[in-house]
């Protein structure tokens, strides 16, 4: 049986660490204030909870949650398979592309967080996760409100002109606020809350809903509507007997969902209200991602390598219809399709298996208890809301961490609330074994290890920002020299070439253009900048043009981009 101090330590790690990841930003000393920082934070959290689970919880994990443990391990092996087989830069596979950072390391630490959450056992631990969501949401609501009323005090590069929250993107803050509203309303209807508390929760949710509208991103509204519909199901079910009313409610909600989906696809009575041109974009992106998985069914194209192959595999209609030949993307805008593109069927099926375990946990708890459980409903609707937004949007570590921690928490909740069979040892007090090392110490060492795993992109970005700020050629070249704490990034290399060229440092521009195509020959922009610089020879220009055509074979004019 799991030691109580171990479970309590994991609970506090998640209570503090998950909001920390969602809220953590560094703005002045990096060029990417969001993604590299949140990856670093998630690495610390994942390293800490996994170290505790590895030292003290392996036996308990296997005894109580072997299905999710096995599918998680297979998921990691499928990622490794994709990394090893990929023709794309191994650095990109491991750390992800600049501006995303959703490579192998990101999903490894998220898997660690899921496994750590599997060891939660007490009602207080599960409620702490709800409090963590409330806190993270409240901070974002206050920040967005301040930005709307007084102006944003963070100096974002904000081409959208919309509120960005602490995610740096209107789509992400919209989706997160939708998740927050769903979870908050679910928790508000716990029987222990007075109407005063419910009023506070509802008021906060209404403010968040207004901010979703001001973000001009539709997924927050979709997530909110779906989440509230699920909360309504649990409330009606808890107040009635039999299945008639819940069946009618479910049928009506399902019909409404189908009509809304048809509207999003430009069909039916709601088409003029719901449809957005970006839906057509997503159709092209999804089709391209599916083509990547089908073309490489056993390995995919590599972790976070969608962008390398988008040009080559996009459908013909992308040239004449939306999104258009000049519109390029590095993700499919659908997390499930992204995994299929990254790792083929092995990665897709193992991810779906993990989701299946989470769904089954929700179903089992729902079947066996009719009374309204605010904590369970809050955890469930927030997780489902995350999954809904993930099929129309991009993954970002600060947002994704909620989907992964709640997966583990829901499976743990299902186990911890199972009825105790008569004569079973489960309900009997167990003698607590004395621990050789405190779980806090083990967790602290894990935080250090997790930080070392996830810090290289942050370190490299800080070094690059500092070097460019000095306007010293030697410092810039030092920042481009690959090392463990400064992994080579193809985007940064291309930026450096253009920076040198614009400052008439033609030798350096030529040197790093050649290094860029050598380190990542399937990166289109590396060949594009080589072709554009003044010191490129005719042979180099011809080779660059040939590779651009190789990577974008159906484009009649690759130089026009």
PDB file of C-alpha atoms in Angstrom, residues 13-14 17-18 20-22 24 34-52 94-95 101 103-114 397-398 401 442-458 484:
ATOM      1  CA  UNK A  13       3.804  18.775  -6.217  1.00  0.00           C
ATOM      2  CA  UNK A  14       0.878  18.715  -8.657  1.00  0.00           C
ATOM      3  CA  UNK A  17       3.497  22.567 -10.224  1.00  0.00           C
ATOM      4  CA  UNK A  18       0.604  22.359 -12.677  1.00  0.00           C
ATOM      5  CA  UNK A  20       3.086  27.054 -12.132  1.00  0.00           C
ATOM      6  CA  UNK A  21       3.514  25.550 -15.604  1.00  0.00           C
ATOM      7  CA  UNK A  22       0.351  27.232 -16.888  1.00  0.00           C
ATOM      8  CA  UNK A  24       5.062  30.727 -15.777  1.00  0.00           C
ATOM      9  CA  UNK A  34       5.902  31.126 -23.556  1.00  0.00           C
ATOM     10  CA  UNK A  35       6.900  27.760 -24.959  1.00  0.00           C
ATOM     11  CA  UNK A  36      10.484  27.302 -23.777  1.00  0.00           C
ATOM     12  CA  UNK A  37       9.531  28.535 -20.302  1.00  0.00           C
ATOM     13  CA  UNK A  38       6.491  26.273 -19.936  1.00  0.00           C
ATOM     14  CA  UNK A  39       8.465  23.274 -21.197  1.00  0.00           C
ATOM     15  CA  UNK A  40      11.075  23.961 -18.520  1.00  0.00           C
ATOM     16  CA  UNK A  41       8.393  24.251 -15.818  1.00  0.00           C
ATOM     17  CA  UNK A  42       6.699  21.024 -16.953  1.00  0.00           C
ATOM     18  CA  UNK A  43      10.073  19.282 -16.914  1.00  0.00           C
ATOM     19  CA  UNK A  44      10.560  20.252 -13.266  1.00  0.00           C
ATOM     20  CA  UNK A  45       7.076  19.038 -12.299  1.00  0.00           C
ATOM     21  CA  UNK A  46       7.293  15.837 -14.319  1.00  0.00           C
ATOM     22  CA  UNK A  47      10.751  15.011 -13.029  1.00  0.00           C
ATOM     23  CA  UNK A  48       9.675  15.557  -9.421  1.00  0.00           C
ATOM     24  CA  UNK A  49       6.507  13.449  -9.409  1.00  0.00           C
ATOM     25  CA  UNK A  50       7.994  10.684 -11.546  1.00  0.00           C
ATOM     26  CA  UNK A  51      11.021  10.362  -9.279  1.00  0.00           C
ATOM     27  CA  UNK A  52       8.713   9.820  -6.310  1.00  0.00           C
ATOM     28  CA  UNK A  94      13.840  15.743 -29.207  1.00  0.00           C
ATOM     29  CA  UNK A  95      13.026  19.325 -28.252  1.00  0.00           C
ATOM     30  CA  UNK A 101       8.625  22.842 -28.282  1.00  0.00           C
ATOM     31  CA  UNK A 103       8.851  17.195 -29.312  1.00  0.00           C
ATOM     32  CA  UNK A 104       9.857  14.015 -27.505  1.00  0.00           C
ATOM     33  CA  UNK A 105      10.878  15.764 -24.266  1.00  0.00           C
ATOM     34  CA  UNK A 106       7.551  17.588 -23.916  1.00  0.00           C
ATOM     35  CA  UNK A 107       5.466  14.434 -24.186  1.00  0.00           C
ATOM     36  CA  UNK A 108       7.894  12.459 -22.042  1.00  0.00           C
ATOM     37  CA  UNK A 109       7.495  14.851 -19.103  1.00  0.00           C
ATOM     38  CA  UNK A 110       3.733  14.991 -19.642  1.00  0.00           C
ATOM     39  CA  UNK A 111       3.665  11.195 -19.470  1.00  0.00           C
ATOM     40  CA  UNK A 112       5.636  11.414 -16.223  1.00  0.00           C
ATOM     41  CA  UNK A 113       2.972  13.762 -14.837  1.00  0.00           C
ATOM     42  CA  UNK A 114       0.199  11.334 -15.801  1.00  0.00           C
ATOM     43  CA  UNK A 397       2.481  22.627 -22.869  1.00  0.00           C
ATOM     44  CA  UNK A 398       0.768  25.092 -20.498  1.00  0.00           C
ATOM     45  CA  UNK A 401      -0.545  19.673 -18.910  1.00  0.00           C
ATOM     46  CA  UNK A 442      13.409  12.341  -3.789  1.00  0.00           C
ATOM     47  CA  UNK A 443      11.012  14.746  -5.459  1.00  0.00           C
ATOM     48  CA  UNK A 444      13.524  17.575  -5.166  1.00  0.00           C
ATOM     49  CA  UNK A 445      16.205  15.484  -6.873  1.00  0.00           C
ATOM     50  CA  UNK A 446      13.648  14.621  -9.551  1.00  0.00           C
ATOM     51  CA  UNK A 447      12.955  18.321 -10.100  1.00  0.00           C
ATOM     52  CA  UNK A 448      16.669  18.874 -10.746  1.00  0.00           C
ATOM     53  CA  UNK A 449      16.816  15.976 -13.212  1.00  0.00           C
ATOM     54  CA  UNK A 450      13.631  17.121 -14.944  1.00  0.00           C
ATOM     55  CA  UNK A 451      15.017  20.648 -15.173  1.00  0.00           C
ATOM     56  CA  UNK A 452      18.215  19.352 -16.780  1.00  0.00           C
ATOM     57  CA  UNK A 453      16.153  17.408 -19.321  1.00  0.00           C
ATOM     58  CA  UNK A 454      13.906  20.332 -20.261  1.00  0.00           C
ATOM     59  CA  UNK A 455      16.189  23.363 -19.854  1.00  0.00           C
ATOM     60  CA  UNK A 456      18.259  23.223 -23.105  1.00  0.00           C
ATOM     61  CA  UNK A 457      15.733  25.086 -25.323  1.00  0.00           C
ATOM     62  CA  UNK A 458      15.292  27.773 -22.646  1.00  0.00           C
ATOM     63  CA  UNK A 484      23.913  20.411 -24.573  1.00  0.00           C
TER      64      UNK A 484
END
